[in-house]
Coordinates of C-alpha atoms in Angstrom, one line a residue:
X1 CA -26.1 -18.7 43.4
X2 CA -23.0 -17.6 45.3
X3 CA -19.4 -19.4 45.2
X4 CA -20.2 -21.0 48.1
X5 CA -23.3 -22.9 46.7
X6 CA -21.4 -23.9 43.4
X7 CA -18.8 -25.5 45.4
X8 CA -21.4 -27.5 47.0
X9 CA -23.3 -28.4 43.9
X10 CA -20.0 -29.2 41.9
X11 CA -18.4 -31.5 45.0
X12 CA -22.3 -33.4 45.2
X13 CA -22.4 -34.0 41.7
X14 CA -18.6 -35.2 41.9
X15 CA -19.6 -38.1 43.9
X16 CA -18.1 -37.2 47.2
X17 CA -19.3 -39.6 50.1
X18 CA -19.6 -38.2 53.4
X19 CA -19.0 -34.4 55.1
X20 CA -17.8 -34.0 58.8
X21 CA -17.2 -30.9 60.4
X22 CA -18.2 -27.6 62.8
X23 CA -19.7 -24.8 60.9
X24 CA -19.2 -21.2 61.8
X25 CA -20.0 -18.2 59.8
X26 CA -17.2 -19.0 57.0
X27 CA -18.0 -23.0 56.3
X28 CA -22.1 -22.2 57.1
X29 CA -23.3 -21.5 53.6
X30 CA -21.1 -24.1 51.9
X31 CA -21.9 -26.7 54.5
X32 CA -25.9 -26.0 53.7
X33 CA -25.2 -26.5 50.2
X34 CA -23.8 -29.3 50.4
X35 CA -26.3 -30.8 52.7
X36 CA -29.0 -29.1 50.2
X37 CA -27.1 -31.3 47.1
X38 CA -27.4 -34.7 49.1
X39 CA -24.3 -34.8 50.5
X40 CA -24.8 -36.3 54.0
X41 CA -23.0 -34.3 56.9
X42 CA -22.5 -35.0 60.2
X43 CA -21.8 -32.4 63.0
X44 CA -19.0 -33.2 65.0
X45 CA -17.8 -31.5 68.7
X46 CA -14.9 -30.6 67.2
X47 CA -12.7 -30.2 64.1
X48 CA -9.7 -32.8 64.9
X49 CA -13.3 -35.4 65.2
X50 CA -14.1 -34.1 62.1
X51 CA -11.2 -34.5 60.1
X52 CA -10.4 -38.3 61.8
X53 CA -14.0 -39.4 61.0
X54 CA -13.8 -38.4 57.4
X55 CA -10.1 -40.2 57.2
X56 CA -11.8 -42.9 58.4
X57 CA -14.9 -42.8 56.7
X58 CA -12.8 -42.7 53.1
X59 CA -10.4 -45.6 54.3
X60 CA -13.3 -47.9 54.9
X61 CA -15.7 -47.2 52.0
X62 CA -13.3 -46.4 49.3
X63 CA -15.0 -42.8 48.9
X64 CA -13.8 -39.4 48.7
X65 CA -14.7 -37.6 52.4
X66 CA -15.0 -33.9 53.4
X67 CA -14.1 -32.1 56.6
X68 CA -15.7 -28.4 56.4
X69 CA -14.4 -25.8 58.9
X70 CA -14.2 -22.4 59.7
X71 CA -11.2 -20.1 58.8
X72 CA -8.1 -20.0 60.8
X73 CA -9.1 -21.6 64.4
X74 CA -11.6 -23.7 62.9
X75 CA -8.2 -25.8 60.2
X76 CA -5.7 -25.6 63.2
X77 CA -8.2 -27.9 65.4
X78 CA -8.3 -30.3 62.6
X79 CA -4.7 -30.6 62.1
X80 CA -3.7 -33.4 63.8
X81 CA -6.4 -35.4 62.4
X82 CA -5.2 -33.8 58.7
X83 CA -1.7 -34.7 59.1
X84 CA -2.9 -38.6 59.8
X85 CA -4.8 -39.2 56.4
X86 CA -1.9 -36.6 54.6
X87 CA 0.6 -39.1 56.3
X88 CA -1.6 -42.3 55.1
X89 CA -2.4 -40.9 51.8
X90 CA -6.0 -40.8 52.6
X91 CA -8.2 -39.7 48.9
X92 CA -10.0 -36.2 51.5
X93 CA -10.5 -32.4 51.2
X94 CA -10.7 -30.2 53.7
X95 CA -12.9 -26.9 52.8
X96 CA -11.4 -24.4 54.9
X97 CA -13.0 -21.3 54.7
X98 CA -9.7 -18.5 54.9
X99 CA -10.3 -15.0 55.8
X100 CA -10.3 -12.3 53.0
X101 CA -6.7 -11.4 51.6
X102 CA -7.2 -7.5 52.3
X103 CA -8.2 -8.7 55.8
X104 CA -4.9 -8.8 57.2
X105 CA -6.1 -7.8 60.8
X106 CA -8.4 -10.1 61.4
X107 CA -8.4 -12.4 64.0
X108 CA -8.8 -15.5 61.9
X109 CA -6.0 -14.1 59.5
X110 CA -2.6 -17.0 59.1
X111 CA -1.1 -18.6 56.4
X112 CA -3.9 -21.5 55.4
X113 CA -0.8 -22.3 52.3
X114 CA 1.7 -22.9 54.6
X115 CA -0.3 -24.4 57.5
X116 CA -1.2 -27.5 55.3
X117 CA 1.7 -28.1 53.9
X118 CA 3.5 -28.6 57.2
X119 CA 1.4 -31.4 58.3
X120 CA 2.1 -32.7 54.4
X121 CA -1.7 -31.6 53.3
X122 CA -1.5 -30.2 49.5
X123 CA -2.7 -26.6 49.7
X124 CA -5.3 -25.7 46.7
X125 CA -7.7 -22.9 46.8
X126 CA -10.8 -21.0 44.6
X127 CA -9.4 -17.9 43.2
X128 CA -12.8 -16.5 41.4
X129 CA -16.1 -17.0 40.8
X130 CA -14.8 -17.7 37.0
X131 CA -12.5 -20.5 38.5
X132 CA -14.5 -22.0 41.0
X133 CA -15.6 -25.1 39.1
X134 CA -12.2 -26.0 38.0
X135 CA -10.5 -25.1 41.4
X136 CA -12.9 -27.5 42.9
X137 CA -12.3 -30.4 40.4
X138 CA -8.7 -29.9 40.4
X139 CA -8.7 -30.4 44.4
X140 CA -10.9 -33.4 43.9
X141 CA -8.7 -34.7 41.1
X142 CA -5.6 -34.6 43.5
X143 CA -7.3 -36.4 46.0
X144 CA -8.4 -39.3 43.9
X145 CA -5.6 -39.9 41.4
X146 CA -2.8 -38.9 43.7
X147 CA -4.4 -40.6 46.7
X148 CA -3.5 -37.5 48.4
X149 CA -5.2 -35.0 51.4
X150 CA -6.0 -31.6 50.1
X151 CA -6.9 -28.7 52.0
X152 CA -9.0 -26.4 49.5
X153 CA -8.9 -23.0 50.5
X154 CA -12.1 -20.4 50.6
X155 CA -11.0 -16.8 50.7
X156 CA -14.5 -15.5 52.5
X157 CA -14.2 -12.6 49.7
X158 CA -14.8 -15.5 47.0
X159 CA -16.9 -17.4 48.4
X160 CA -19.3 -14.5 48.6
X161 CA -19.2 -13.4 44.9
X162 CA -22.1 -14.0 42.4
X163 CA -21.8 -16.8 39.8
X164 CA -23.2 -16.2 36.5
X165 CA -25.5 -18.1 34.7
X166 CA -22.6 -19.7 32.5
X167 CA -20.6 -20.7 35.7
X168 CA -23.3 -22.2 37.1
X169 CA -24.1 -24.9 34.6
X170 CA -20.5 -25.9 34.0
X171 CA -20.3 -29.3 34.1
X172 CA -18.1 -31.5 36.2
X173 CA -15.2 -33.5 34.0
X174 CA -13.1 -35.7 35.7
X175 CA -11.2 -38.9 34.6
X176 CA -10.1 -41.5 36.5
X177 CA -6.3 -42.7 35.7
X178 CA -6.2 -46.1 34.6
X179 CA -3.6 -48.3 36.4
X180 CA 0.1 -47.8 36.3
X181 CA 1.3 -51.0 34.4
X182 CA 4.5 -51.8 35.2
X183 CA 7.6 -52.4 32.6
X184 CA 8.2 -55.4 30.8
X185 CA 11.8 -55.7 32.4
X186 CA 10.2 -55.7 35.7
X187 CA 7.9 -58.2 35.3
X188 CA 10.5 -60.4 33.9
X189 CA 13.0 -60.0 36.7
X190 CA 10.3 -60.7 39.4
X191 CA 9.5 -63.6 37.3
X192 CA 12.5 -65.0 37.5
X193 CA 12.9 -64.4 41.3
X194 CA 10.3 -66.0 42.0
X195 CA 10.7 -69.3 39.1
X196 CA 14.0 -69.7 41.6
X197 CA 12.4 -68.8 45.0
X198 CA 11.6 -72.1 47.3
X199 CA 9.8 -70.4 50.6
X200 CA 7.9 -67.1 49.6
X201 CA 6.0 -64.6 50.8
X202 CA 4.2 -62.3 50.0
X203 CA 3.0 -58.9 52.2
X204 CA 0.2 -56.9 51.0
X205 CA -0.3 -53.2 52.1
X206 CA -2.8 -50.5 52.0
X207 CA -1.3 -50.3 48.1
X208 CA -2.5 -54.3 48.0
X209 CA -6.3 -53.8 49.5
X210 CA -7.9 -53.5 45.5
X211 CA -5.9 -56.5 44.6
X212 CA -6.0 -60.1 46.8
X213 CA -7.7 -62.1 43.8
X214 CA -4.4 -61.3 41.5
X215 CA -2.4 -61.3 44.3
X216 CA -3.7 -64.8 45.8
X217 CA -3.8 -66.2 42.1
X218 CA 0.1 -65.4 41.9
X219 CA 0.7 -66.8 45.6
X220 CA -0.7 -70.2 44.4
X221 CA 1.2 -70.6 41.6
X222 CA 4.1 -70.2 42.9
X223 CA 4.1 -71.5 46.8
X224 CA 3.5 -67.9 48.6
X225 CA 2.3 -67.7 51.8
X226 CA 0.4 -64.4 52.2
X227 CA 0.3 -61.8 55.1
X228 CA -0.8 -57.9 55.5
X229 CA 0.3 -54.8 57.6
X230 CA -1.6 -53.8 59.6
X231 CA -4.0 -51.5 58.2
X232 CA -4.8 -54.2 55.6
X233 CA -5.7 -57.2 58.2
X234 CA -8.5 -59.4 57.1
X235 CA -7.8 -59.2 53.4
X236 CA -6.3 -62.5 52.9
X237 CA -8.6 -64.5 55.4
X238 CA -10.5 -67.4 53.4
X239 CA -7.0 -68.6 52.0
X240 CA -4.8 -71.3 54.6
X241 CA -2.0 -70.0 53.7
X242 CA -3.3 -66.4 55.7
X243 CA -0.1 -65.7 58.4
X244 CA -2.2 -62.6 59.2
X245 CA 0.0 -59.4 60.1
X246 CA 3.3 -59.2 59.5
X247 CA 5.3 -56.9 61.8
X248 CA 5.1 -56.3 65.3
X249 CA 1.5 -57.8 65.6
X250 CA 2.7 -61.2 64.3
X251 CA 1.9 -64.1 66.5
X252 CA 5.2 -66.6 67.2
X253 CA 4.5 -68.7 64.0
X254 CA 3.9 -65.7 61.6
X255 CA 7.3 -64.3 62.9
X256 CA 9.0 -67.5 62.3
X257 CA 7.3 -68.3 58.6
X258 CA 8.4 -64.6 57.6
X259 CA 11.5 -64.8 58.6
X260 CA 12.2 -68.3 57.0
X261 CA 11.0 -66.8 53.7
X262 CA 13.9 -66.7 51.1
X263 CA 11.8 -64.0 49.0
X264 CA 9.6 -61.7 49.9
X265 CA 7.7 -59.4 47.5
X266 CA 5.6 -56.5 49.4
X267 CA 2.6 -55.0 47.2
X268 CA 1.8 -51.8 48.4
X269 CA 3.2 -52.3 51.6
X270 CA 6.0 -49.5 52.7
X271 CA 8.3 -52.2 54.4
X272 CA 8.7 -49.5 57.3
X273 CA 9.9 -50.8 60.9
X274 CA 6.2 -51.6 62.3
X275 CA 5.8 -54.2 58.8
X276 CA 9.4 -55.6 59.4
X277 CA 9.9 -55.3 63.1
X278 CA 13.1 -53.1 62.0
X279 CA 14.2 -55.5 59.3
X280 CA 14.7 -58.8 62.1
X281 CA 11.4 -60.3 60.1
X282 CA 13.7 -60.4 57.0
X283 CA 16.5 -63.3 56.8
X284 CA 19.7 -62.7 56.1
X285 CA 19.9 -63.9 52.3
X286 CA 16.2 -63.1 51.5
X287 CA 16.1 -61.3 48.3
X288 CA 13.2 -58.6 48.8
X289 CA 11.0 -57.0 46.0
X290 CA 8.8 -54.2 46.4
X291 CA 5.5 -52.8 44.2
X292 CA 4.3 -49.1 44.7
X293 CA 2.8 -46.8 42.3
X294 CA 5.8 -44.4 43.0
X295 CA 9.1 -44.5 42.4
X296 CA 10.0 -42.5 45.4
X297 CA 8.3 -45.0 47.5
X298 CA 11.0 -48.3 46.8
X299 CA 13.3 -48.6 48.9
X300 CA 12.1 -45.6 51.5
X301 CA 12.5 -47.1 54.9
X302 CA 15.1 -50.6 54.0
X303 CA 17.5 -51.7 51.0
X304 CA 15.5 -53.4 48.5
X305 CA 16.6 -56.1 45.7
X306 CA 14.2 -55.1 43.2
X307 CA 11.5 -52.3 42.6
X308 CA 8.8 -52.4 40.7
X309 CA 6.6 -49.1 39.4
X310 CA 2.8 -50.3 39.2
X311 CA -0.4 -50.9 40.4
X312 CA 0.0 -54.5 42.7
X313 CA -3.3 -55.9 40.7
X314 CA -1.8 -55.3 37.5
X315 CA 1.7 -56.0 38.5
X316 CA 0.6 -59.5 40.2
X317 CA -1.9 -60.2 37.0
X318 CA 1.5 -59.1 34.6
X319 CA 4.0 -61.8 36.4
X320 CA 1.7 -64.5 36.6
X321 CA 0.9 -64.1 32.7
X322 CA 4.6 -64.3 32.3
X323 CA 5.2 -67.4 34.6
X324 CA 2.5 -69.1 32.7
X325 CA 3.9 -67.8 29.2
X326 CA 7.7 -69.3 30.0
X327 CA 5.8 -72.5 30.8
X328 CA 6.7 -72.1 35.0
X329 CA 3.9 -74.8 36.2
X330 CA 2.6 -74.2 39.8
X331 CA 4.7 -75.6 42.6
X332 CA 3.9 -76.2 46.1
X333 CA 6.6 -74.2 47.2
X334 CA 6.3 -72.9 51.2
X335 CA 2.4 -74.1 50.6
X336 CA 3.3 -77.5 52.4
X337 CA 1.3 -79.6 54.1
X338 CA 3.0 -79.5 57.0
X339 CA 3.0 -75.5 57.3
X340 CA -0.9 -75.8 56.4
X341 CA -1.3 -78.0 59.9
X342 CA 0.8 -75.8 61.5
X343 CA -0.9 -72.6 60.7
X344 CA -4.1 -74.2 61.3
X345 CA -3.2 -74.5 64.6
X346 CA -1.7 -71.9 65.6
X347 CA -1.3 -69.1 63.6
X348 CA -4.1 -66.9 65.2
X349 CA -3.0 -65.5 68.4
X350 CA -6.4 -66.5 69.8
X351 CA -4.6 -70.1 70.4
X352 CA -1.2 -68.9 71.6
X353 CA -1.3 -69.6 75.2
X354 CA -0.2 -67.4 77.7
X355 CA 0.0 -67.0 81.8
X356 CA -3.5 -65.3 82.9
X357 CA -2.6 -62.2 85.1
X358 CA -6.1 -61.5 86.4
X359 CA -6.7 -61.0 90.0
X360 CA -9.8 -59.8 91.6
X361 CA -9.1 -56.5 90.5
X362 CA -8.1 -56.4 87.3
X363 CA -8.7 -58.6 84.4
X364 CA -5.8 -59.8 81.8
X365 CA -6.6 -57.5 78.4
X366 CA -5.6 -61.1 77.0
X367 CA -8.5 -62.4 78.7
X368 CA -10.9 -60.0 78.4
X369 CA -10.2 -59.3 74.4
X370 CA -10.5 -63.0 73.6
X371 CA -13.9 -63.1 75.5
X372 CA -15.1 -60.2 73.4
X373 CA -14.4 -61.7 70.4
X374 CA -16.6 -64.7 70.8
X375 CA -19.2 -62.4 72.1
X376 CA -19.3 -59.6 69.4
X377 CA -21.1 -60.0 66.1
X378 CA -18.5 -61.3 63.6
X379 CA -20.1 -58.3 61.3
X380 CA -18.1 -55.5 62.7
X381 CA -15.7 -52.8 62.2
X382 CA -12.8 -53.0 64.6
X383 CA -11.0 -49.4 65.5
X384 CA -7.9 -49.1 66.9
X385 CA -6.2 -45.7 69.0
X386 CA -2.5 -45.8 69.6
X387 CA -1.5 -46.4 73.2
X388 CA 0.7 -49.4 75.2
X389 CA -2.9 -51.8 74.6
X390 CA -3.0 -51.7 70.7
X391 CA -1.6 -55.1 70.4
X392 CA -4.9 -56.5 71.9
X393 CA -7.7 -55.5 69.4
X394 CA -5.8 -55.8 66.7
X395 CA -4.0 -59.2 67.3
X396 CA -7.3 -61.1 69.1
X397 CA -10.3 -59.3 67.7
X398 CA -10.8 -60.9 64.1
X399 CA -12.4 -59.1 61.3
X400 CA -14.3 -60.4 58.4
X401 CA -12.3 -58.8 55.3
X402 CA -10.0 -56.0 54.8
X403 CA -12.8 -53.3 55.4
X404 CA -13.6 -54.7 58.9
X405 CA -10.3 -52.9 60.2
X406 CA -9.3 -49.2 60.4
X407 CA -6.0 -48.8 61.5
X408 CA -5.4 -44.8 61.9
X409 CA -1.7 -44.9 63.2
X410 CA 0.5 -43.0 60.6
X411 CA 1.1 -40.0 62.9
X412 CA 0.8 -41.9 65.8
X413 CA -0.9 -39.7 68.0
X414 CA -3.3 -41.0 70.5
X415 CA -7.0 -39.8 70.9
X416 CA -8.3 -40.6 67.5
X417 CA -9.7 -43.6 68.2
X418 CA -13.2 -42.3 69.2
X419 CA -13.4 -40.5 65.6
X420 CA -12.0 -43.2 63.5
X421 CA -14.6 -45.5 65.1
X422 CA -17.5 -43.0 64.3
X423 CA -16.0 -42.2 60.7
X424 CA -15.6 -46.0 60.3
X425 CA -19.3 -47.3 61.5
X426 CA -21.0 -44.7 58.8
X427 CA -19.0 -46.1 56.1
X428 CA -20.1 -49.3 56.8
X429 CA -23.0 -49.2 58.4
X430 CA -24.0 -53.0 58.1
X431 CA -21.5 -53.9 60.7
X432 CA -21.3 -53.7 64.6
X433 CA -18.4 -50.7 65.6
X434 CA -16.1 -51.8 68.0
X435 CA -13.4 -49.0 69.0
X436 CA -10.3 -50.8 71.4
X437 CA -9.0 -47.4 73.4
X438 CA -6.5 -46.7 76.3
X439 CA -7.7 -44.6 79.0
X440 CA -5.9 -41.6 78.2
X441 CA -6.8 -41.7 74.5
X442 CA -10.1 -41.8 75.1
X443 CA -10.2 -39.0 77.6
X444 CA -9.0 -36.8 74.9
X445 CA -11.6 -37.8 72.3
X446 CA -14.6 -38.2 75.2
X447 CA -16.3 -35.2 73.4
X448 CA -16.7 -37.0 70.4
X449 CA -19.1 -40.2 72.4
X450 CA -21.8 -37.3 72.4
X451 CA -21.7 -37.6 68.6
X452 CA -22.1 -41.5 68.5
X453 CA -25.0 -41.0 71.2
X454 CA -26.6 -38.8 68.4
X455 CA -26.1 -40.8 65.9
X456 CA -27.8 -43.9 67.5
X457 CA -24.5 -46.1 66.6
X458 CA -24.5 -49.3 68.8
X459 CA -20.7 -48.9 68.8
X460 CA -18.7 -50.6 71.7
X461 CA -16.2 -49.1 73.1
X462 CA -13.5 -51.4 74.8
X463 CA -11.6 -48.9 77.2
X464 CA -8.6 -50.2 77.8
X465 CA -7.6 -48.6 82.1
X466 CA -5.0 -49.1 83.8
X467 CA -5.0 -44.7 84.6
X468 CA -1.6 -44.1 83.2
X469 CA 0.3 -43.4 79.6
X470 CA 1.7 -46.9 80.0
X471 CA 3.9 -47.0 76.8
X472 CA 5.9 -44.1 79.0
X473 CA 5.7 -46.0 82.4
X474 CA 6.7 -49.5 81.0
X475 CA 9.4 -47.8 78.8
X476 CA 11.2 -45.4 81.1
X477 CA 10.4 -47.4 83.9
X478 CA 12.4 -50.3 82.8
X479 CA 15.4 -48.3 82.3
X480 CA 15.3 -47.1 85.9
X481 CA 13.3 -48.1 88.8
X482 CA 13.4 -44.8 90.5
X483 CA 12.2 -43.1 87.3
X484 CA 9.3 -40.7 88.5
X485 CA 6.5 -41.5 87.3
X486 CA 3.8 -38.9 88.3
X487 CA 4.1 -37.6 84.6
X488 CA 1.9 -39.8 83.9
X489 CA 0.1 -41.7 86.3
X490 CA -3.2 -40.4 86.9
X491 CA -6.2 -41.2 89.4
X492 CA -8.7 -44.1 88.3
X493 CA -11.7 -42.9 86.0
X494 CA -15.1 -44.1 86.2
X495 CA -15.5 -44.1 82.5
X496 CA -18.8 -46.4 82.6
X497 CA -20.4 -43.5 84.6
X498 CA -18.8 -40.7 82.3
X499 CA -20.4 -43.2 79.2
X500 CA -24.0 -42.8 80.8
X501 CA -23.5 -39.2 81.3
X502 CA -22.9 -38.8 77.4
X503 CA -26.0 -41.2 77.1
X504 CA -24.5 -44.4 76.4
X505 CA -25.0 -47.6 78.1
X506 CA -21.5 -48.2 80.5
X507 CA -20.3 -51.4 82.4
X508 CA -17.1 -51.7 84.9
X509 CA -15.1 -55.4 84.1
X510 CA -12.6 -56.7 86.5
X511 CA -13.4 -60.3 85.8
X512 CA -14.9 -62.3 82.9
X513 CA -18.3 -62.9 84.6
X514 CA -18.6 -58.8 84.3
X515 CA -18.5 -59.5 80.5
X516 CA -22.4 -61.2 81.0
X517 CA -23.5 -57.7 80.3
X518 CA -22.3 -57.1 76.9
X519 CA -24.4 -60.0 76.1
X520 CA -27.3 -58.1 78.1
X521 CA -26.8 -54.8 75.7
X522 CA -26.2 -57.1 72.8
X523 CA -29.8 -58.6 73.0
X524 CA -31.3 -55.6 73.5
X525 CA -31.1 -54.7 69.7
X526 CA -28.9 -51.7 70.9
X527 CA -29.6 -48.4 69.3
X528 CA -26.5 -46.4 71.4
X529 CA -23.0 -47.0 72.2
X530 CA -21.8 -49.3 75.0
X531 CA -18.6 -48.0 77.0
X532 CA -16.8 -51.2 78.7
X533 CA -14.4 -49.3 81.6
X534 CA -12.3 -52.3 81.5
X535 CA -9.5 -52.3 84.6
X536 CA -6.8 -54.1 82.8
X537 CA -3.9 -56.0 84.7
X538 CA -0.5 -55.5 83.6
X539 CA 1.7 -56.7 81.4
X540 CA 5.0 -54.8 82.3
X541 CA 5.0 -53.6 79.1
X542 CA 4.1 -54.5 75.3
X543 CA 6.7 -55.7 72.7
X544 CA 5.2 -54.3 70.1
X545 CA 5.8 -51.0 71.7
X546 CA 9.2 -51.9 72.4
X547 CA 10.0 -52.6 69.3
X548 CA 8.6 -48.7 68.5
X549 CA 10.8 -46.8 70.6
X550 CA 13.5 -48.0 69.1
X551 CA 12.3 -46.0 66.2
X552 CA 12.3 -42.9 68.1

């Protein structure tokens, strides 16, 4: 047994849940071992697809994921798709294989180190065959206990050496970290806010996903209404006080119930300017509390009133205990009657009505996405690229829990949508993918549909074209009408005859009675993807967008 196979056999018997990747002479023998130890791997078309699926494959199973790739060329492809899960703290390793250090002309020769920490990866690597069981646990220890992204580096030299017969039945020892509790002094102080507070609410984050029953349970007692950023939509759904997502995404009601709040206590949830629409969702005399696991984290992005260290299950479990201890009964607080009616009907912007700008040409996305949603299973997994149509999937295609949504938007770079799809439906297989795309995000990620062809996944993709990067069109041209726009503005794309190319089933909709197909493909017990070229009308440009250049 080389290096290269320990790593395998040690990462296998680690638990890790999925591998994605494109193999070349430095990743090929680590790659097979892994494969050989019952690690399932899936070959991507290239290594940005790889490293997006496996962000997205650990978001929505709660498992650790792998991107394998070959030295030099092989980690620079991935790196857009590593700086997304470094940026949202997504529990991955990425084996890079690294050329020898006494190689220091070869063509695959750069500074792995340096590379990963400038997309805000943590840089590990295998130094001997000696080490290579503890180098390997120590990378999958950063991953899991400091939620973090870790490329693990493979000098070709090492990977190659001999392991004895010692090194080879080392076994794996890892320990989970129990969590964070926060201080007595804390809990007490967000006690008291909220024994005094009359209308609060409470936003969960990624940082809240493990922890709705504690949080819920805390909301009731004490009158909360209860809303998620976007990457945690779905997790509050069964309760009626759900306002959905706070932030740009919020329908008219959500906006105006937020902003109303006189507390507001965010677990997990980084309170940045997509959560808080740049702080206009927070009143003016609203006292604001915020949970992380890390200190650094309170108070990052706006002024805070009070921070609390901990994990939100334990720190929502802590404060209730403490409410209940001081003898704080439950109150109805802003759980009213009259805001339960009122969120009933209309707090989902499925019954926010709106002008219908379809023609014979184009079709509202409004329209179409609300279609859609009756027709698709309501077991799915909804994906989302970045792009001036966002707003649509995630705002009128519901989701059954907080696992039925994978939000990859932390770096903000369009064309990962395809991937995060892919990466998302093998997580959770029992669910219909659904990917929502703009035309010039899925262009760059169209390499990736032969892999969801291969894979058999009856995912649908809802391609959002209107042939243009319309976040720059709407934004620059509203500032000046004779703004040239050829930059990007592009010819139409048949991308329902590209889709049967790849092998997938593809459909043009201009008008709702187009839509009568997806119920064709959905009968047919569908076995490959479905690409919907959807020629979208326009809506001179998306608030929620607006609101993000300002950021910029």
């Amino acid at each position: 047994m080389n290096v290269a196979q320990l790593i395998g056999k040690t990462l296998a018997e680690l638990g890790v849940g999925h591998c994605f990747g494109v193999v070349g002479s430095g990743n090929f023998t680590l790659t097979n071992a892994l494969i050989e130890h019952g690690v399932p791997y899936t070959a991507t078309r290239h290594e940005g697809g790889a490293a997006t699926m496996a962000d997205a494959f650990a978001r929505a199973s709660g498992q650790v994921a792998l991107v394998s790739v070959h030295q030099g060329c092989g980690l620079t492809n991935a790196a857009t798709g590593i700086g997304e899960a470094a940026k949202s703290r997504t529990p991955m390793i990425v084996l890079a294989a690294e050329a020898a250090p006494s190689a220091v002309y070869s063509n695959f020769a750069m500074d792995q180190d340096g590379f990963a920490a400038s997309v805000y990866a943590i840089p590990e690597r295998v130094h001997s065959a000696e080490t290579a069981v503890a180098d390997t646990v120590r990378a999958y220890k950063r991953a899991v206990n400091d939620r973090r992204t870790v490329v693990l580096n493979l000098p070709l030299n090492v990977q190659a050496q001999e392991v004895g017969h010692e090194q080879a039945r080392t076994a794996v020892a890892f320990d989970v970290l129990e969590p964070i509790r926060p201080s007595r002094a804390s809990v007490a102080a967000l006690a008291e806010v909220l024994e005094r507070a009359e209308r609060p609410v409470f936003v969960a984050g990624r940082g809240g996903r493990g922890a709705r029953d504690e949080i819920l349970a805390l909301a009731k007692h004490t009158g909360a209404l209860v809303a998620t950023s976007a990457v945690a939509k779905g997790l509050f759904n069964e309760d009626e006080f759900n306002l959905g997502i706070s932030g740009g995404f919020s329908s008219p009601l959500a906006a105006e119930l937020i902003t109303g709040a006189d507390v507001i206590v965010s677990f997990g949830c980084a309170l940045n300017m997509w959560t808080m629409r740049h702080g206009h969702l927070i009143g003016t005399d609203t006292t604001v509390v915020q949970i992380d696991l890390e200190d650094q984290a309170l108070g990052a992005n706006r002024p805070i009133d009070l921070g609390m260290v901990g994990d939100s299950a334990q720190c929502a479990a802590d404060v209730l205990e403490s409410l209940i201890d001081r003898n704080v009964r439950s109150r109805e607080g802003y759980r009213s009657t009259e805001v339960a009616a009122r969120i009933k009907e209309s707090i989902d912007w499925n019954q926010v009505e709106f002008e219908d700008l379809s023609d014979s040409r184009r079709i509202d996305p409004r329209t179409l996405t609300k279609r859609l949603d009756e027709l698709l299973p309501r077991e799915r997994i909804v994906s989302v690229d970045s792009g001036n149509f966002m707003g649509y999937p995630s705002q009128f295609l519901s989701v059954p829990d907080e696992f039925g949504f994978c939000f990859t938007q932390a770096f903000q770079s369009i064309g990962l949508g395809l991937s995060t799809a892919i990466g998302a439906a093998l997580a959770q297989p029992g669910r219909m993918p659904v990917l929502g795309t703009g035309d010039g995000g899925f262009h760059m990620a169209i390499a990736e549909l032969d892999t969801a062809v291969r894979l058999g996944l009856p995912l649908v993709c809802i391609v959002y074209n209107d042939a243009a990067y319309s976040a720059e069109v709407h934004h620059f041209g509203a500032d000046d009408a004779d703004a040239d726009m050829s930059s990007v503005q592009f010819p139409d794309t048949d991308f329902a005859a590209i889709g049967r190319g790849f092998g997938a089933e593809g459909i043009t909709v201009r008008n709702l009675a187009d839509l009568d197909a997806v119920q064709t493909w959905l009968d047919s017990n569908p076995a490959k993807p479905l690409v919907i070229d959807a020629k979208i009308a326009s809506d001179s440009g998306s608030w929620w967008l607006a609101e993000a250049f300002k950021g910029h």
